Amino acid sequence: MTLKERMEVIGMVNLINKHKDFAKRVGLEDRTIIKHVIIS
């Protein structure tokens, strides 16, 4: 594995982790919205 490839992998992992945190925050909001829609 070259250094460039390693940097790309690290970058992708960081992106995925950022998206996971974002998805968690958005997901919580989405779930409450969905619950309200189902209840109403």
Short mmCIF file of C-alpha atoms in Angstrom, two decimals:
data_model
loop_
_atom_site.label_atom_id
_atom_site.label_comp_id
_atom_site.label_asym_id
_atom_site.label_seq_id
_atom_site.Cartn_x
_atom_site.Cartn_y
_atom_site.Cartn_z
CA MET A 1 0.00 0.00 0.00
CA THR A 2 1.48 3.34 -1.01
CA LEU A 3 1.24 6.42 1.17
CA LYS A 4 -1.24 8.01 -1.24
CA GLU A 5 -3.52 4.96 -1.06
CA ARG A 6 -3.30 4.97 2.73
CA MET A 7 -4.24 8.67 2.86
CA GLU A 8 -7.23 7.98 0.61
CA VAL A 9 -8.41 5.14 2.84
CA ILE A 10 -8.03 7.31 5.96
CA GLY A 11 -9.96 10.09 4.22
CA MET A 12 -12.77 7.70 3.30
CA VAL A 13 -12.96 6.35 6.86
CA ASN A 14 -13.14 9.90 8.22
CA LEU A 15 -15.91 10.73 5.72
CA ILE A 16 -17.88 7.61 6.69
CA ASN A 17 -17.56 8.46 10.40
CA LYS A 18 -18.72 12.03 9.75
CA HIS A 19 -21.71 10.70 7.81
CA LYS A 20 -22.51 8.26 10.64
CA ASP A 21 -22.61 11.10 13.20
CA PHE A 22 -24.72 13.18 10.80
CA ALA A 23 -27.01 10.24 10.08
CA LYS A 24 -27.45 9.64 13.81
CA ARG A 25 -28.54 13.24 14.38
CA VAL A 26 -30.76 13.34 11.30
CA GLY A 27 -32.05 9.83 11.96
CA LEU A 28 -33.27 10.77 15.44
CA GLU A 29 -35.14 13.76 14.02
CA ASP A 30 -36.55 11.66 11.18
CA ARG A 31 -37.81 9.00 13.59
CA THR A 32 -39.68 11.54 15.72
CA ILE A 33 -41.20 13.04 12.56
CA ILE A 34 -42.22 9.58 11.33
CA LYS A 35 -43.77 8.78 14.74
CA HIS A 36 -45.81 12.01 14.60
CA VAL A 37 -46.97 11.14 11.07
CA ILE A 38 -48.00 7.61 12.11
CA ILE A 39 -49.81 8.87 15.25
CA SER A 40 -51.69 11.70 13.50
#
